[in-house]
Short mmCIF file of C-alpha atoms in Angstrom, two decimals:
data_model
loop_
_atom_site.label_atom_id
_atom_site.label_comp_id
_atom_site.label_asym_id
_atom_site.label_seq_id
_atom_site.Cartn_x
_atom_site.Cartn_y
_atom_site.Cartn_z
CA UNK A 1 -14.16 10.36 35.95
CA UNK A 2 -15.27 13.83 35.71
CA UNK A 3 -14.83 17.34 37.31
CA UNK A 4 -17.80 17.20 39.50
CA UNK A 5 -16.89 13.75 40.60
CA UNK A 6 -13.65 15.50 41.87
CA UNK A 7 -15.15 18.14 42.78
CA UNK A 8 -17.64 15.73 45.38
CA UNK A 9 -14.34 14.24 46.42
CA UNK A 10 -12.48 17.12 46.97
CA UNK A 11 -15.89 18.56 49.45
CA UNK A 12 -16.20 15.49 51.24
CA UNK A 13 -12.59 15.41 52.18
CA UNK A 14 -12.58 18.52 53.31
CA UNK A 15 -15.62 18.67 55.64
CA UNK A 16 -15.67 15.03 56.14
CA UNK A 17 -19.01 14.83 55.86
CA UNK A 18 -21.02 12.78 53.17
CA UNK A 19 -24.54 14.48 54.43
CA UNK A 20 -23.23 17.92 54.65
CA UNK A 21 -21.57 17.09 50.75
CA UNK A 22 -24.44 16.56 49.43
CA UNK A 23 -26.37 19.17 51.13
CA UNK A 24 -23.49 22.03 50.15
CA UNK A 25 -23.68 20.37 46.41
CA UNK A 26 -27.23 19.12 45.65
CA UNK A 27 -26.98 15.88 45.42
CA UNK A 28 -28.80 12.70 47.69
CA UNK A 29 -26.20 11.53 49.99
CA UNK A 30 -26.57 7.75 48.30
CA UNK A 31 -25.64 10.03 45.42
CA UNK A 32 -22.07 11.02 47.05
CA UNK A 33 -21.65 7.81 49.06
CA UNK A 34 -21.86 5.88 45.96
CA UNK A 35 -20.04 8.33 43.67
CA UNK A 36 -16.96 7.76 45.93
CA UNK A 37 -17.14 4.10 45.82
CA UNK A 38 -17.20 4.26 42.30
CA UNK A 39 -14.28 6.43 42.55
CA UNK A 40 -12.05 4.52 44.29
CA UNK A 41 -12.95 1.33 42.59
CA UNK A 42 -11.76 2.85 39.49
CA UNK A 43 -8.56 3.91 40.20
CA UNK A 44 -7.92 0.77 42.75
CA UNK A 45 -7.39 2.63 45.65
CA UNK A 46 -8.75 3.36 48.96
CA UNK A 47 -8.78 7.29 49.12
CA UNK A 48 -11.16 6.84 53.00
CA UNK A 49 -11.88 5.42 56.41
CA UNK A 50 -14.92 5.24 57.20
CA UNK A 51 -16.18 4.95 60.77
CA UNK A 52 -18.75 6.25 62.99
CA UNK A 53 -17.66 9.73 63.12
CA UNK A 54 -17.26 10.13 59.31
CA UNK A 55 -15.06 9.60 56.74
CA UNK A 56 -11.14 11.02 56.84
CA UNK A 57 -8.13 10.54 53.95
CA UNK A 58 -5.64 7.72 53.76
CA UNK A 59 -2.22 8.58 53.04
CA UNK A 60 -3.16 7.78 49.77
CA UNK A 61 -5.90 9.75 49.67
CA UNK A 62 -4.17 12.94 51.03
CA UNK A 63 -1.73 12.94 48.15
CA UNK A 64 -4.55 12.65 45.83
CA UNK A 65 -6.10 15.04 47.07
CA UNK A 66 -3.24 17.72 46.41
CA UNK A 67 -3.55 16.52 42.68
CA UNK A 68 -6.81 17.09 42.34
CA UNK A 69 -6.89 20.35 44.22
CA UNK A 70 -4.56 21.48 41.58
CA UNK A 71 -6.16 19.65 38.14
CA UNK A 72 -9.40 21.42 38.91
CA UNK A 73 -7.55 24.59 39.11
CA UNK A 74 -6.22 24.16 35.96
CA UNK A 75 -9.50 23.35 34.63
CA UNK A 76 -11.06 26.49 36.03
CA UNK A 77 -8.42 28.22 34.06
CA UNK A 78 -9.44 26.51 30.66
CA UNK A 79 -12.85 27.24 31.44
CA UNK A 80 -12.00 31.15 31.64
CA UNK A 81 -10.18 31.14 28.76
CA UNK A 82 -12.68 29.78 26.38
CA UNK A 83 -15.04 32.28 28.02
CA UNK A 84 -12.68 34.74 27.38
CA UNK A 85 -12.08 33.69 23.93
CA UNK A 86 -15.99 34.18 23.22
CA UNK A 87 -16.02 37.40 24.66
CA UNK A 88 -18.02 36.29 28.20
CA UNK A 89 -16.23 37.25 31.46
CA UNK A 90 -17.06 34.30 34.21
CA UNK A 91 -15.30 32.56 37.06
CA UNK A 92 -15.16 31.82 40.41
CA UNK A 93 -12.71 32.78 43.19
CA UNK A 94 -11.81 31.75 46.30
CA UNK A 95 -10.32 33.87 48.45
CA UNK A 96 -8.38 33.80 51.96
CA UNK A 97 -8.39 36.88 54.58
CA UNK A 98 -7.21 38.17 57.78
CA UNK A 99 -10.69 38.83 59.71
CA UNK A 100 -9.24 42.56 59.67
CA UNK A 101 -9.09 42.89 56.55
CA UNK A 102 -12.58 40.70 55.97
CA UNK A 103 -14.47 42.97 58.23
CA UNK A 104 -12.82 46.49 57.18
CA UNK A 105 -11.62 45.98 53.60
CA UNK A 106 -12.95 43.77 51.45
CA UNK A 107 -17.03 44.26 51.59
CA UNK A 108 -16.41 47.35 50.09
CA UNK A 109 -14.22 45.79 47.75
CA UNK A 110 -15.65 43.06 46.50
CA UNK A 111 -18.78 45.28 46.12
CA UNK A 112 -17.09 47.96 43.44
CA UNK A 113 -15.82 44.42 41.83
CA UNK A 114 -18.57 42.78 41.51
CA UNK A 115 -20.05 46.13 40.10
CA UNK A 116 -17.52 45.97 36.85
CA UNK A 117 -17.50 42.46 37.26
CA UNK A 118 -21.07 40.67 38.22
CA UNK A 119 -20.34 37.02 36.35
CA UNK A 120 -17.75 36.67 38.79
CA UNK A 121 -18.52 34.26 41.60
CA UNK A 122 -16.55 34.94 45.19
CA UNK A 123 -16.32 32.96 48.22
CA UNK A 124 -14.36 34.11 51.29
CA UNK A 125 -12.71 32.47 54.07
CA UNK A 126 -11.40 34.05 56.76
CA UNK A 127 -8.02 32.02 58.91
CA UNK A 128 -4.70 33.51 60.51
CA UNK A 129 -1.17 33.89 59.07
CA UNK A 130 -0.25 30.18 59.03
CA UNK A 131 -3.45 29.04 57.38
CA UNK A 132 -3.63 31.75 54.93
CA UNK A 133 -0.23 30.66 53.56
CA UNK A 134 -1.09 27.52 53.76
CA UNK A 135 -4.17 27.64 52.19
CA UNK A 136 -2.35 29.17 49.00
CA UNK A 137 0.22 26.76 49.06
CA UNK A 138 -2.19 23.74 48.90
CA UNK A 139 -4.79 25.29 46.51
CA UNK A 140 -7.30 25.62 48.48
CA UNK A 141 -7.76 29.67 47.72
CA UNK A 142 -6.87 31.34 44.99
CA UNK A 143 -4.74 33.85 46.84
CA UNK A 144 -4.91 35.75 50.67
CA UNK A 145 -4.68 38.93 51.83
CA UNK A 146 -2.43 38.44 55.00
CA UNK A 147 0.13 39.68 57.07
CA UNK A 148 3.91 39.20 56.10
CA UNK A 149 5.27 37.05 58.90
CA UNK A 150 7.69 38.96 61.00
CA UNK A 151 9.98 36.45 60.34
CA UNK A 152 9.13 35.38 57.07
CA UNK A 153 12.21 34.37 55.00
CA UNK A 154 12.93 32.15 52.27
CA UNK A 155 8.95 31.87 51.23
CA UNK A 156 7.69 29.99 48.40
CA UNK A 157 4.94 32.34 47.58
CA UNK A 158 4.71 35.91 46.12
CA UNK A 159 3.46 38.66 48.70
CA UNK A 160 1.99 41.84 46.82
CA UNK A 161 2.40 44.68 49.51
CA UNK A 162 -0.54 46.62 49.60
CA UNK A 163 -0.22 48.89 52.77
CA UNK A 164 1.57 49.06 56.42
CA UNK A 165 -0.74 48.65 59.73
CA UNK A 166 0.48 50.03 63.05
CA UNK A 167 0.30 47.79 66.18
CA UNK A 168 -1.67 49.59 69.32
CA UNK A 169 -1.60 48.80 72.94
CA UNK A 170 -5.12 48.49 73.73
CA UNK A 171 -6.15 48.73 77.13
CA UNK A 172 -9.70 48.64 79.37
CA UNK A 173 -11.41 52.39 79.57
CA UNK A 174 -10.57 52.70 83.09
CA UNK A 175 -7.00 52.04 82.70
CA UNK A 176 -5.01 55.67 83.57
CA UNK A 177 -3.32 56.72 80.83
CA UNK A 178 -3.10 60.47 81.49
CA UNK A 179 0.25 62.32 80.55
CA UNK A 180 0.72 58.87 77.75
CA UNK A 181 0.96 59.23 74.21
CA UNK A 182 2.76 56.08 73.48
CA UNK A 183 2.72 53.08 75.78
CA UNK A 184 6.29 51.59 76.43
CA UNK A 185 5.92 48.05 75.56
CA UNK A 186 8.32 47.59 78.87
CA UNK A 187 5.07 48.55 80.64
CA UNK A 188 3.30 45.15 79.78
CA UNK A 189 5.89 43.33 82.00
CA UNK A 190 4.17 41.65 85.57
CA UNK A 191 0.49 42.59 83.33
CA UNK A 192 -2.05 40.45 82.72
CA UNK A 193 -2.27 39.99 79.08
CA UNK A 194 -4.04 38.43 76.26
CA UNK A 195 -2.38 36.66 73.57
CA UNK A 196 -3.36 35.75 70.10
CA UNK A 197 -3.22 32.05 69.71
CA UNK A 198 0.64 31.17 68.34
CA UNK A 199 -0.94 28.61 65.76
CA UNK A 200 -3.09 31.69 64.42
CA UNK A 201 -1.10 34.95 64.51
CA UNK A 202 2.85 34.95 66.14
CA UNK A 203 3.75 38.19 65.56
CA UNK A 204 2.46 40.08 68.39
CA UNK A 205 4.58 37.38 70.63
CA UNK A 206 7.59 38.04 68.55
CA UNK A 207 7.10 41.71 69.22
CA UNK A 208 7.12 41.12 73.11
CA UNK A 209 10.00 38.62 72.91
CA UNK A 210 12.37 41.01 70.88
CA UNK A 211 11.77 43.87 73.43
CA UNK A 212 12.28 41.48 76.28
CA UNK A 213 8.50 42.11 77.79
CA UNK A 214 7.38 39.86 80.17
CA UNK A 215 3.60 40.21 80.63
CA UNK A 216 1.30 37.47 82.22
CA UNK A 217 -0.07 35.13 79.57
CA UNK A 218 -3.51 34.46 81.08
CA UNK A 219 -6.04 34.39 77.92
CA UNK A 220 -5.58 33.87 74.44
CA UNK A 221 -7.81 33.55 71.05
CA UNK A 222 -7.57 33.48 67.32
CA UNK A 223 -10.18 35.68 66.95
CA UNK A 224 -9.32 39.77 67.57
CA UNK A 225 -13.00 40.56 68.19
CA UNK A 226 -12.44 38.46 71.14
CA UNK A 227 -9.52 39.74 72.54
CA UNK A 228 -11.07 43.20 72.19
CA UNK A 229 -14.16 41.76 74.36
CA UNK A 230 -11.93 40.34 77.04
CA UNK A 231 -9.69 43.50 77.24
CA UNK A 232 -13.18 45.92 77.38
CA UNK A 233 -13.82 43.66 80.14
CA UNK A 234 -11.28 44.00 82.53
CA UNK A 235 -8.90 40.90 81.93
CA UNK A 236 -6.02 41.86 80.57
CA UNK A 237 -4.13 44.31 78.29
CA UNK A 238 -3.32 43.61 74.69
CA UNK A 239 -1.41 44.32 71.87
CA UNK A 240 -4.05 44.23 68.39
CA UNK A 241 -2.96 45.86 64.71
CA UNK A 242 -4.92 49.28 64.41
CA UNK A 243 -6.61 48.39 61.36
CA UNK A 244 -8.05 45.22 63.96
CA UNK A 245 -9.82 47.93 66.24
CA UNK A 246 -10.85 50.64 63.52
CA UNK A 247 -14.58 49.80 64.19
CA UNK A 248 -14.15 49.11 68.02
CA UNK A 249 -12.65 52.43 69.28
CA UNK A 250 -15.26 53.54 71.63
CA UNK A 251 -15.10 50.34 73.60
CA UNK A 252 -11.58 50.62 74.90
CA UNK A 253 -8.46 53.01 75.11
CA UNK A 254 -5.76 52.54 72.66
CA UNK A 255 -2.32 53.47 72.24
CA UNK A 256 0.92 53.46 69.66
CA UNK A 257 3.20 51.11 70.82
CA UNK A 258 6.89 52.31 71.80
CA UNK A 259 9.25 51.98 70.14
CA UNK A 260 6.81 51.76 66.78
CA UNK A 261 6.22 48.11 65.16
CA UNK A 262 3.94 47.96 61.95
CA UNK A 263 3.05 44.96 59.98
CA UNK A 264 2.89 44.64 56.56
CA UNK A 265 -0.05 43.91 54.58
CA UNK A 266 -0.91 42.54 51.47
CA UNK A 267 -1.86 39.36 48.74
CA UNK A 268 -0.12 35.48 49.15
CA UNK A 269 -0.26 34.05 45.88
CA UNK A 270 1.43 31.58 43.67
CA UNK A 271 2.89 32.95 40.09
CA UNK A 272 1.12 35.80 38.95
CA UNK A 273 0.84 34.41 35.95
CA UNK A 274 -0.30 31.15 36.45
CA UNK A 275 -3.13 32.30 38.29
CA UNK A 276 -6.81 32.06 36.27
CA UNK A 277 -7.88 34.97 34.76
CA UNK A 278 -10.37 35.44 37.09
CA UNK A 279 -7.87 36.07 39.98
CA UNK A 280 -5.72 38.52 37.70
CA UNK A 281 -8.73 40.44 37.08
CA UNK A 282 -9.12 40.74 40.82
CA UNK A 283 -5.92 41.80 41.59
CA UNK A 284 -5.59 44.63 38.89
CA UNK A 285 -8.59 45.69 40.23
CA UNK A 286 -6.91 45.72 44.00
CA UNK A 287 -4.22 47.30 42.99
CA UNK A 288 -6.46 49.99 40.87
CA UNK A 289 -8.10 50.75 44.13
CA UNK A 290 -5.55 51.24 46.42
CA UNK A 291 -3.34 53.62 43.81
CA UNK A 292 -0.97 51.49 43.45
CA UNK A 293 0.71 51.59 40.07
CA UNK A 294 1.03 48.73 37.57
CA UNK A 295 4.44 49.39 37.09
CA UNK A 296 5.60 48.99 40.98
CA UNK A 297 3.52 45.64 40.71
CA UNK A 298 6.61 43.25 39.56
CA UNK A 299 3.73 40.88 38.50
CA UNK A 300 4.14 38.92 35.15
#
């Protein structure tokens, strides 16, 4: 077995999808239908079930698919070093990210990076609190920039803090707000509101909960864009981090939140120093451009 025959596996588990496999990967999809055949005849076990809507893990198969996940991580990690070693800078990365901080921070980001650093491949997916972490956890990225969980305690992971984001009341343009320069999160009690989904983003819930706010749950989404849409339109208030509405000011009126909640924002990874060079680079780099110094970094 090789890395691209894990690699095949690893795609086709994850989309369950043998055509779209071999589309994403270049290959006939014979090619990957036969390739995991092979695969599982080797090692004696049946990693799929296959029926008329695709393929999807056994038990079996989802445990080997957290080894894999993490021997082809390793192998990246070989694969830098000996580039290293000759002097070549190359590597891939794959990265998580609040749609926030997707749409507001990164392009320009990832743009100065790939500037000082063009060899470097990226590829960006964007998912909410729980899947970020997640998605660290299991491998599947190389690291997120998320939100520490209001009630995050006891975490497995290491959370870089990179900078504090004020939640805003964000209401429709015609709502009155004259004489207001906070809005008393009291005053979303009996109102119409719209929620992020729980499975995506809790914090905003927590928020209400803690100050004993009662609005009327009538809409909610995992996407903020969304929720800005359905406010702007007349069905509800909200409660959105600033940096969520930076580029969507004009369309609706916005105010601090009292008393004053912020989240916290930042970078889920595993060890620092088990991460591939690649991903160190990246993260020097982030922590280069937002000033903050090497020495407050704690990373080894």
């Amino acid at each position: 077995m090789d890395i691209n025959t894990y690699k095949i596996f690893v795609t086709v588990a994850e989309t369950n999808n043998i055509s779209y496999t071999a589309e994403v990967l270049g290959y006939t999809q014979s090619g990957v239908s036969h390739s995991m055949k092979r695969l599982e005849k080797e090692l004696g076990l049946q990693l799929f079930i296959r029926d008329r809507y695709g393929v999807h893990l056994t038990p079996i198969g989802r445990d080997f698919l957290q080894k894999v996940r993490a021997l082809m991580s390793e192998n990246e990690k070989l694969e830098q070093f000996i580039y290293n070693i000759k002097g070549l800078e190359v590597g891939s990365l794959n990265i998580g990210a609040l749609s926030s901080i997707s749409v507001n921070w990164l392009p320009d980001i990832i743009n100065n990076f790939n500037i000082e650093h063009p060899n470097i491949t990226i590829n960006l997916k964007e998912g909410g609190i729980s899947d970020l972490y997640n998605w660290v956890s299991e491998s599947k990225v190389d690291f997120a920039f998320s939100s520490l969980d209001i009630k995050d305690n006891n975490r497995n992971l290491e959370f870089l803090p990179i900078s504090s984001d004020k939640y805003v009341a964000i209401l429709p343009n015609e709502y009155n707000t004259e004489n207001m320069n906070n809005f008393p999160i009291s005053k979303f009690n009996g109102e119409n509101f719209i929620i992020p989904d729980l499975s995506y983003d809790n914090s905003i819930f927590e928020i209400l909960k803690k100050e004993n706010s009662k609005p009327i749950f009538r809409f909610s989404s995992q996407n903020d864009y969304s929720i800005i849409s359905m406010v702007e339109n007349g069905l509800g208030l909200s409660i959105l981090p600033e940096l969520a509405i930076k580029r969507e000011k004009d369309r609706l009126k916005y105010l601090p939140l009292e008393p004053i909640y912020n989240r916290k924002l930042g970078i889920y990874m595993k060890k620092f120093k088990d991460l591939s060079p690649a991903a160190k680079t990246f993260i020097y780099f982030v922590a280069s451009y937002f000033d903050i110094p090497y020495d407050n970094l704690k990373l080894k």
